[in-house]
Coordinates of C-alpha atoms in Angstrom, one line a residue:
M1 CA -3.7 90.7 2.0
R2 CA -6.2 89.9 -0.8
E3 CA -9.5 91.7 -0.9
S4 CA -12.6 89.7 -0.1
N5 CA -14.9 88.6 -2.9
E6 CA -18.4 90.0 -3.2
R7 CA -20.9 87.6 -1.7
D8 CA -24.7 87.5 -1.8
G9 CA -24.8 88.0 1.9
E10 CA -23.2 90.6 4.2
S11 CA -19.7 89.6 5.2
H12 CA -18.8 90.2 8.8
T13 CA -15.1 89.9 8.4
N14 CA -12.2 90.7 6.0
V15 CA -11.2 87.0 5.8
R16 CA -11.9 85.2 2.5
N17 CA -10.9 81.6 3.2
V18 CA -11.9 78.9 5.7
V19 CA -9.8 76.1 7.1
L20 CA -11.6 73.5 9.2
V21 CA -9.2 71.1 11.1
V22 CA -10.6 68.2 13.1
F23 CA -8.4 66.5 15.7
D24 CA -10.1 63.1 15.5
T25 CA -11.0 61.8 19.0
A26 CA -9.7 64.9 20.9
R27 CA -11.5 65.4 24.2
A28 CA -11.5 68.9 25.7
E29 CA -10.1 67.8 29.1
S30 CA -6.9 66.5 27.5
A31 CA -6.1 69.6 25.4
G32 CA -4.1 72.5 26.8
P33 CA -0.7 74.2 26.8
E34 CA 1.1 71.0 27.7
T35 CA -0.3 68.7 25.1
T36 CA -1.5 71.2 22.4
P37 CA 0.6 74.4 22.6
A38 CA 0.0 75.3 18.9
L39 CA -3.8 75.1 19.5
S40 CA -3.3 77.2 22.7
S41 CA -1.4 79.7 20.6
L42 CA -4.2 80.0 18.2
A43 CA -6.6 80.3 21.1
A44 CA -4.5 83.2 22.5
E45 CA -5.0 85.0 19.1
G46 CA -8.6 83.9 18.5
T47 CA -11.5 82.6 20.6
T48 CA -11.9 79.5 22.7
F49 CA -15.3 77.9 23.3
E50 CA -14.8 76.2 26.7
N51 CA -18.2 74.4 26.6
A52 CA -18.4 73.0 23.0
F53 CA -20.2 69.7 22.5
A54 CA -20.5 67.1 19.7
A55 CA -24.0 66.0 18.7
A56 CA -22.8 62.3 18.7
P57 CA -19.9 60.4 20.3
W58 CA -18.2 59.0 17.2
T59 CA -16.9 60.0 13.8
L60 CA -19.5 59.3 11.2
P61 CA -22.6 60.9 12.9
S62 CA -20.5 63.7 14.4
H63 CA -18.9 64.8 11.1
A64 CA -22.3 64.5 9.4
S65 CA -23.8 66.9 12.0
M66 CA -20.8 69.2 11.6
F67 CA -21.3 69.3 7.9
T68 CA -25.1 69.7 7.9
G69 CA -26.1 71.3 11.2
R70 CA -28.5 68.5 11.8
Y71 CA -28.8 65.8 14.5
P72 CA -28.0 62.1 13.7
S73 CA -31.7 61.0 13.6
E74 CA -32.3 63.8 11.0
H75 CA -29.4 63.3 8.7
G76 CA -29.5 59.5 9.1
A77 CA -25.8 58.8 9.1
H78 CA -25.2 56.6 12.2
G79 CA -24.7 53.0 13.3
G80 CA -27.9 51.9 11.8
H81 CA -27.3 53.5 8.4
T82 CA -23.6 54.3 7.7
Y83 CA -24.1 56.8 4.8
L84 CA -24.8 60.5 4.5
D85 CA -27.7 60.5 2.0
G86 CA -27.9 63.1 -0.8
D87 CA -30.9 64.9 0.5
N88 CA -28.7 66.5 3.2
R89 CA -27.2 69.8 2.1
T90 CA -23.6 70.0 3.2
L91 CA -21.2 72.8 4.2
A92 CA -18.9 71.9 1.2
E93 CA -21.8 72.2 -1.2
A94 CA -22.6 75.7 0.2
F95 CA -19.0 76.9 -0.2
S96 CA -18.7 75.3 -3.7
D97 CA -21.9 77.0 -4.9
A98 CA -20.6 80.3 -3.5
G99 CA -17.6 80.1 -5.8
Y100 CA -15.0 78.6 -3.4
E101 CA -12.4 76.0 -4.2
T102 CA -13.3 73.1 -1.9
V103 CA -10.7 70.6 -0.9
G104 CA -10.8 67.9 1.8
V105 CA -8.1 65.7 3.3
S106 CA -9.5 62.8 5.4
N107 CA -7.4 60.4 7.4
N108 CA -10.5 58.6 8.8
T109 CA -12.0 55.9 6.5
W110 CA -15.6 57.0 7.5
I111 CA -15.1 60.4 6.0
T112 CA -14.8 59.5 2.3
E113 CA -16.9 59.3 -0.8
E114 CA -17.8 55.7 0.1
F115 CA -20.0 57.0 2.9
G116 CA -21.3 60.1 1.1
F117 CA -19.0 62.8 2.4
D118 CA -17.5 63.9 -1.0
R119 CA -20.5 66.0 -2.1
G120 CA -19.4 69.6 -2.7
F121 CA -15.7 68.9 -2.6
D122 CA -13.7 69.5 -5.7
E123 CA -11.3 66.9 -4.2
L124 CA -11.6 64.7 -1.1
R125 CA -8.3 62.9 -0.6
K126 CA -7.6 59.7 1.4
G127 CA -4.8 61.0 3.6
W128 CA -3.5 57.5 4.4
Q129 CA -2.6 56.8 0.8
Y130 CA 0.7 57.9 -0.8
I131 CA -0.9 57.8 -4.2
Q132 CA -4.7 58.2 -4.4
S133 CA -6.4 54.9 -5.3
D134 CA -9.7 53.1 -4.8
A135 CA -7.8 50.1 -3.6
D136 CA -6.8 50.3 0.1
M137 CA -3.6 48.5 1.1
G138 CA -4.3 48.9 4.8
A139 CA -4.4 45.1 5.3
V140 CA -0.7 45.0 4.5
V141 CA 0.0 47.7 7.1
R142 CA -1.9 45.8 9.8
G143 CA -0.1 42.5 9.3
E144 CA 1.2 41.3 12.6
D145 CA 4.4 39.8 11.1
V146 CA 6.2 39.3 7.7
R147 CA 4.1 36.3 6.9
E148 CA 0.8 38.2 7.3
K149 CA 2.1 41.2 5.4
L150 CA 3.2 39.0 2.5
Q151 CA -0.1 37.2 2.4
A152 CA -2.0 40.6 2.4
T153 CA 0.2 41.8 -0.4
R154 CA -0.5 38.8 -2.5
D155 CA -4.2 39.1 -1.9
R156 CA -4.5 42.9 -2.6
L157 CA -1.7 43.8 -5.0
F158 CA -3.7 43.3 -8.2
E159 CA -6.8 45.1 -7.0
G160 CA -6.8 48.1 -9.3
N161 CA -3.4 49.4 -10.5
P162 CA -0.6 47.1 -9.1
L163 CA 2.1 49.8 -9.5
V164 CA 0.1 52.3 -7.5
N165 CA -0.6 49.6 -4.9
A166 CA 3.0 48.7 -4.7
A167 CA 4.0 52.3 -4.2
N168 CA 1.5 52.6 -1.4
I169 CA 2.8 49.5 0.3
L170 CA 6.4 50.7 -0.1
Y171 CA 5.6 54.0 1.5
S172 CA 3.6 52.5 4.4
E173 CA 6.2 49.7 5.1
V174 CA 9.5 51.5 4.5
L175 CA 9.2 55.3 4.0
Q176 CA 6.4 56.5 6.3
P177 CA 7.6 58.4 9.3
A178 CA 7.4 56.3 12.5
G179 CA 4.3 57.1 14.5
D180 CA 2.5 59.0 11.8
D181 CA -0.9 57.9 10.6
G182 CA -1.2 60.4 7.8
A183 CA -1.0 63.8 9.5
A184 CA 2.5 64.8 8.4
R185 CA 1.8 63.6 4.8
S186 CA -1.5 65.5 4.8
V187 CA 0.2 68.7 5.9
D188 CA 2.9 68.2 3.3
W189 CA 0.3 67.9 0.6
I190 CA -1.6 70.9 1.8
D191 CA 1.6 72.9 1.8
G192 CA 2.2 72.1 -1.8
W193 CA -1.4 72.7 -2.7
L194 CA -1.3 76.2 -1.2
A195 CA 1.8 77.0 -3.1
D196 CA 0.4 75.9 -6.5
R197 CA -3.3 76.9 -6.3
G198 CA -5.0 79.7 -8.1
D199 CA -6.6 82.9 -6.7
D200 CA -10.2 81.7 -5.8
P201 CA -11.1 81.7 -2.2
F202 CA -11.0 78.3 -0.6
F203 CA -12.7 76.0 1.9
L204 CA -10.2 73.4 3.2
F205 CA -11.2 70.5 5.5
C206 CA -8.6 68.3 7.2
N207 CA -9.2 65.4 9.5
L208 CA -6.1 64.2 11.5
I209 CA -6.6 60.8 13.1
E210 CA -3.6 60.3 15.3
P211 CA -5.4 60.5 18.7
H212 CA -7.5 57.6 17.6
V213 CA -6.8 54.0 18.7
E214 CA -4.3 52.6 18.2
Y215 CA -2.2 55.1 20.1
D216 CA 1.2 54.7 18.5
P217 CA 3.0 58.1 18.8
P218 CA 6.7 58.5 17.9
R219 CA 8.9 57.4 20.8
E220 CA 10.1 60.9 21.6
Y221 CA 6.5 62.1 22.1
A222 CA 5.5 59.1 24.2
E223 CA 8.4 59.5 26.6
R224 CA 7.3 63.0 27.4
F225 CA 3.9 61.9 28.6
L226 CA 4.3 58.4 30.1
P227 CA 4.3 58.1 33.9
E228 CA 7.6 58.1 35.7
G229 CA 9.3 54.7 35.5
A230 CA 7.3 53.5 32.5
S231 CA 9.0 52.6 29.3
Y232 CA 7.9 53.1 25.7
E233 CA 8.1 49.3 25.2
E234 CA 5.9 48.6 28.1
A235 CA 3.3 51.1 27.0
T236 CA 3.2 50.1 23.4
A237 CA 2.9 46.4 24.3
I238 CA -0.5 46.9 25.9
R239 CA -3.4 45.5 24.0
Q240 CA -5.6 48.2 22.5
D241 CA -8.9 46.7 21.5
P242 CA -11.8 48.8 22.8
R243 CA -14.6 46.4 21.7
A244 CA -12.8 43.4 23.3
Y245 CA -12.3 45.4 26.5
D246 CA -16.0 46.5 26.6
C247 CA -17.0 42.9 26.1
E248 CA -14.8 41.7 28.9
D249 CA -12.6 39.7 26.6
Y250 CA -9.6 41.0 28.5
E251 CA -8.8 43.3 31.4
L252 CA -6.6 46.4 31.8
T253 CA -5.2 47.5 35.2
E254 CA -5.2 51.1 36.3
R255 CA -1.5 51.3 35.6
E256 CA -2.0 50.1 32.1
F257 CA -4.7 52.7 31.6
S258 CA -2.3 55.3 32.9
L259 CA 0.2 54.3 30.3
L260 CA -2.5 54.4 27.6
R261 CA -3.5 57.9 28.7
G262 CA 0.2 58.9 28.3
L263 CA 0.2 57.5 24.8
Y264 CA -3.1 59.3 24.0
R265 CA -1.7 62.6 25.2
A266 CA 1.4 62.0 23.2
E267 CA -0.8 61.5 20.1
L268 CA -2.5 64.9 20.8
A269 CA 0.9 66.5 21.1
Y270 CA 2.1 65.0 17.8
T271 CA -1.1 66.1 16.0
D272 CA -0.7 69.6 17.5
D273 CA 2.8 69.8 16.0
Q274 CA 1.2 69.1 12.6
L275 CA -1.3 71.9 13.3
A276 CA 1.7 74.2 13.8
R277 CA 3.1 73.1 10.5
L278 CA -0.2 73.8 8.8
R279 CA -0.3 77.3 10.3
E280 CA 3.3 77.8 8.9
A281 CA 2.1 76.6 5.5
L282 CA -0.7 79.2 5.6
E283 CA 1.7 81.9 6.6
S284 CA 4.2 81.0 3.9
A285 CA 1.5 81.1 1.3
G286 CA 0.4 84.6 2.5
E287 CA -3.1 83.2 3.4
L288 CA -3.1 83.1 7.2
E289 CA -4.5 86.6 7.9
D290 CA -7.1 86.0 5.1
T291 CA -8.3 82.8 6.7
L292 CA -10.9 81.9 9.3
L293 CA -9.1 78.9 11.0
V294 CA -11.4 76.5 13.0
V295 CA -9.9 73.7 15.0
C296 CA -12.1 71.2 16.9
G297 CA -12.4 67.6 18.0
D298 CA -15.2 65.5 16.5
H299 CA -15.7 63.6 19.7
G300 CA -13.8 62.5 22.8
E301 CA -12.4 59.3 24.2
H302 CA -12.7 57.0 27.2
V303 CA -9.4 55.6 28.4
G304 CA -10.8 53.8 31.4
E305 CA -13.2 56.5 32.6
H306 CA -16.7 55.2 33.5
G307 CA -15.5 51.7 32.8
F308 CA -15.1 52.2 29.0
F309 CA -12.3 52.2 26.5
G310 CA -13.0 54.0 23.2
H311 CA -16.0 56.0 22.2
Q312 CA -19.1 53.9 21.9
Y313 CA -22.3 53.0 23.8
N314 CA -22.7 56.1 26.0
L315 CA -23.1 59.9 26.1
Y316 CA -20.8 61.0 28.9
D317 CA -19.1 64.4 28.6
T318 CA -15.8 62.5 28.2
L319 CA -17.1 61.8 24.6
L320 CA -19.1 64.9 23.9
N321 CA -17.1 67.8 25.3
V322 CA -14.5 68.7 22.6
P323 CA -12.0 71.5 22.0
L324 CA -13.2 74.3 19.7
V325 CA -11.0 77.3 18.7
I326 CA -11.7 79.9 16.0
R327 CA -9.1 82.4 14.8
G328 CA -9.6 85.2 12.4
G329 CA -12.1 87.9 11.5
P330 CA -14.3 88.7 14.6
F331 CA -12.8 85.8 16.6
T332 CA -9.8 87.7 18.0
D333 CA -7.9 88.7 21.1
G334 CA -7.8 85.5 23.0
G335 CA -11.3 85.6 24.3
R336 CA -12.7 82.6 26.2
R337 CA -16.4 82.1 25.9
R338 CA -18.2 79.9 28.4
E339 CA -21.6 79.6 26.8
L340 CA -22.8 76.3 25.5
A341 CA -21.9 75.6 21.9
Q342 CA -22.3 72.7 19.5
L343 CA -20.3 71.4 16.6
L344 CA -23.5 71.6 14.5
D345 CA -23.1 75.4 15.0
V346 CA -20.1 75.3 12.6
P347 CA -22.1 75.7 9.3
A348 CA -24.1 78.7 10.6
T349 CA -21.0 80.3 12.1
L350 CA -18.9 80.0 8.9
L351 CA -21.6 81.1 6.5
D352 CA -22.6 84.0 8.7
T353 CA -19.1 85.2 9.2
L354 CA -18.2 85.0 5.5
G355 CA -21.5 86.5 4.4
I356 CA -22.7 83.5 2.4
D357 CA -26.5 83.1 2.2
D358 CA -27.5 79.4 1.8
P359 CA -31.1 79.0 3.0
E360 CA -31.2 75.3 2.2
L361 CA -28.4 74.5 4.6
L362 CA -29.2 77.0 7.3
E363 CA -33.0 76.4 7.4
G364 CA -32.5 72.6 7.3
G365 CA -30.2 72.6 10.3
H366 CA -30.3 73.7 14.0
G367 CA -27.0 75.6 14.2
R368 CA -26.6 79.1 15.6
S369 CA -23.9 81.4 14.5
L370 CA -21.2 81.8 17.1
R371 CA -20.1 85.1 15.6
P372 CA -20.0 87.7 18.5
G373 CA -23.5 89.3 18.7
A374 CA -24.9 87.1 16.0
S375 CA -27.7 85.2 17.8
E376 CA -29.2 84.2 21.1
R377 CA -27.1 81.9 23.2
R378 CA -28.1 78.4 24.0
D379 CA -29.4 77.4 27.4
A380 CA -29.0 73.7 26.6
V381 CA -27.3 71.4 24.1
F382 CA -28.5 68.0 22.8
A383 CA -26.8 64.8 21.7
E384 CA -27.8 61.4 20.6
Y385 CA -26.4 57.9 20.0
A386 CA -28.9 56.7 17.4
A387 CA -27.8 53.1 17.1
P388 CA -25.0 50.9 18.6
Q389 CA -21.8 50.7 16.5
P390 CA -20.9 47.9 16.1
S391 CA -24.3 46.3 16.6
I392 CA -24.9 43.7 19.3
D393 CA -25.2 41.1 16.6
R394 CA -21.7 41.9 15.3
L395 CA -20.3 41.8 18.8
E396 CA -21.9 38.3 19.2
D397 CA -20.4 37.2 15.9
R398 CA -17.0 38.1 17.2
F399 CA -17.1 37.3 20.9
G400 CA -20.0 34.8 21.3
E401 CA -21.9 35.1 24.6
L402 CA -21.9 38.7 25.8
P403 CA -22.0 40.1 29.4
D404 CA -25.4 41.5 30.4
R405 CA -23.7 44.9 30.7
V406 CA -23.0 44.8 27.0
R407 CA -26.4 43.6 26.0
A408 CA -27.9 46.7 27.7
F409 CA -26.0 48.8 25.1
D410 CA -28.6 47.7 22.4
R411 CA -30.5 51.0 22.6
R412 CA -30.7 54.5 21.4
L413 CA -29.6 57.2 23.8
R414 CA -30.4 60.9 23.9
A415 CA -29.1 63.6 26.2
I416 CA -29.8 67.2 27.2
R417 CA -27.1 69.2 29.0
T418 CA -27.4 72.6 30.5
R419 CA -24.6 74.5 32.2
G420 CA -25.4 72.8 35.5
E421 CA -27.3 69.6 34.7
K422 CA -27.2 66.5 32.5
Y423 CA -30.0 64.1 31.7
V424 CA -29.6 61.0 29.5
R425 CA -32.4 58.7 28.5
G426 CA -32.5 55.5 26.5
D427 CA -35.4 54.1 24.4
D428 CA -35.4 51.1 26.8
G429 CA -36.3 53.3 29.8
F430 CA -32.7 53.7 31.0
E431 CA -32.1 57.2 32.5
R432 CA -29.4 59.1 34.4
Y433 CA -29.4 62.5 35.9
H434 CA -26.3 64.4 37.0
D435 CA -25.9 67.6 39.0
L436 CA -22.8 68.9 37.3
E437 CA -22.0 71.5 39.8
A438 CA -22.0 69.1 42.7
N439 CA -20.6 66.2 40.6
P440 CA -18.8 67.4 37.5
G441 CA -17.4 64.0 36.6
E442 CA -20.9 62.4 36.1
R443 CA -20.0 59.7 38.6
T444 CA -23.2 59.8 40.6
D445 CA -26.7 59.2 39.2
R446 CA -29.2 61.5 41.1
S447 CA -32.3 60.6 39.1
V448 CA -34.0 58.9 42.2
D449 CA -33.2 61.9 44.4
R450 CA -34.4 64.6 42.0
P451 CA -37.6 63.4 40.4
D452 CA -38.9 66.9 39.7
R453 CA -35.8 67.9 37.7
V454 CA -35.8 64.5 35.9
R455 CA -39.4 65.1 34.8
E456 CA -38.6 68.6 33.6
L457 CA -35.5 67.6 31.6
R458 CA -37.2 64.5 30.3
R459 CA -40.0 66.7 29.0
R460 CA -37.6 69.1 27.3
L461 CA -35.6 66.2 25.8
E462 CA -38.7 64.6 24.4
E463 CA -40.2 67.8 23.0
W464 CA -36.9 68.6 21.3
F465 CA -36.5 65.3 19.5
D466 CA -40.2 64.9 18.9
G467 CA -40.0 68.1 16.9
L468 CA -37.3 66.8 14.5
E469 CA -38.1 65.1 11.2
E470 CA -36.4 61.7 11.4
A471 CA -34.5 60.5 8.3
D472 CA -36.1 57.6 6.4
A473 CA -32.9 55.5 6.5
G474 CA -32.2 52.1 7.8
G475 CA -29.8 49.2 7.4
E476 CA -26.0 49.1 7.3
V477 CA -24.4 50.1 4.0
A478 CA -22.2 47.6 2.2
M479 CA -18.6 48.6 2.2
Q480 CA -15.4 47.6 0.4
A481 CA -13.4 44.8 2.1
G482 CA -10.4 47.1 2.6
T483 CA -12.5 49.7 4.2
E484 CA -14.1 47.2 6.6
E485 CA -10.6 46.0 7.6
R486 CA -9.4 49.5 8.2
L487 CA -12.5 50.3 10.3
A488 CA -11.9 47.1 12.3
D489 CA -8.4 48.2 12.9
L490 CA -9.7 51.5 14.3
G491 CA -11.9 49.6 16.8
Y492 CA -15.3 50.3 15.0
L493 CA -16.2 46.8 13.9

């Protein structure tokens, strides 16, 4: 085991490296020994936070909060402004300035330099590319048949380096493992990087996107989780288009949703096996015991719950409650902590545990260190959906006349959640109140029955967000055509 480097702050652990792994779209209720045994094994050695919550229900604002310790209206990266502006200090910048090697591997198009997430990273790789390139050949991958694939190849091959583009197409169409959306390739690269890197401490970030729509796990994983009597062919033939479903462009039966949930759980299991391989890579490199390993979801998913498919337009716990496990240093012995925690606590937790003093990041955010004994525990967590994504205008462009239910989504939502209660309010006057002890599934709105509690929680919610400095950001950011197509494929546009 290597000795820890001297830091400006006081280290509270003998670990010297940090690995932050995000299971994209992993909700807490679907993680566990059956679907995520590798994560459960880490939990048995480390610490599980049973009540961890994202600050936003989708990738861009949630990652931005996790990197900055700030809420979406503060950092300004959300559906109304899809870019993390440079006046936000990030976790990678803090580690880089502290002398760490900083490397990221992203399999989600939002988490790239195009949207401001590269700051502080020595390298931020696009995990879906075999050879790193600014040109994205995702349109070829998404072609429905040979004709569409050939047309996309003709349209895109000469964007940038045609040899690199051809290699990326060859990999995705012929050589890529079935059912893998970049996780296996990302872990392969990390394994090689660990073997060849120098002696500096490192901060490694890795986003694994497999649990995200479309759910297309390898057959052997799907068959483990599909309902009895269901076939892989039947399940994978179901249309997976969350925005079209939300806009009532098509319907799904409860049986179809049960098959989709099976595919979703299979995706979690496949991603978990890649986590096991990542752990093995750390062990082989002699780095595991020197590393603080953090695994979390960035947000959850609706697969028919509350009448939704995907992760937009609401703030139910199905989208906000995520798995969070930390192994290493003071996070040991399989402890299970039930206090409320937020993903925006990650920066404060990592810097405090490693003894890194970065006032700009810590004082600019609202995170609290989760290190045992480090700070006062929360009595409430907050979340917000700052702007609809995609916007109602974009939905109209695609679907024409929208149901009234969908038009109501054109609002900002904010939520406060305590251990026993949840209150959600929209800037259009919409509100919901849930007694989570009597109704843990948030199925019954009790706002009319409990006016006193609604007033108190409304007051706390307004005071909290009124005290935040809102980012001066507005308007969607122009993106490359290939990026826009990839995001549409993921159900965002």
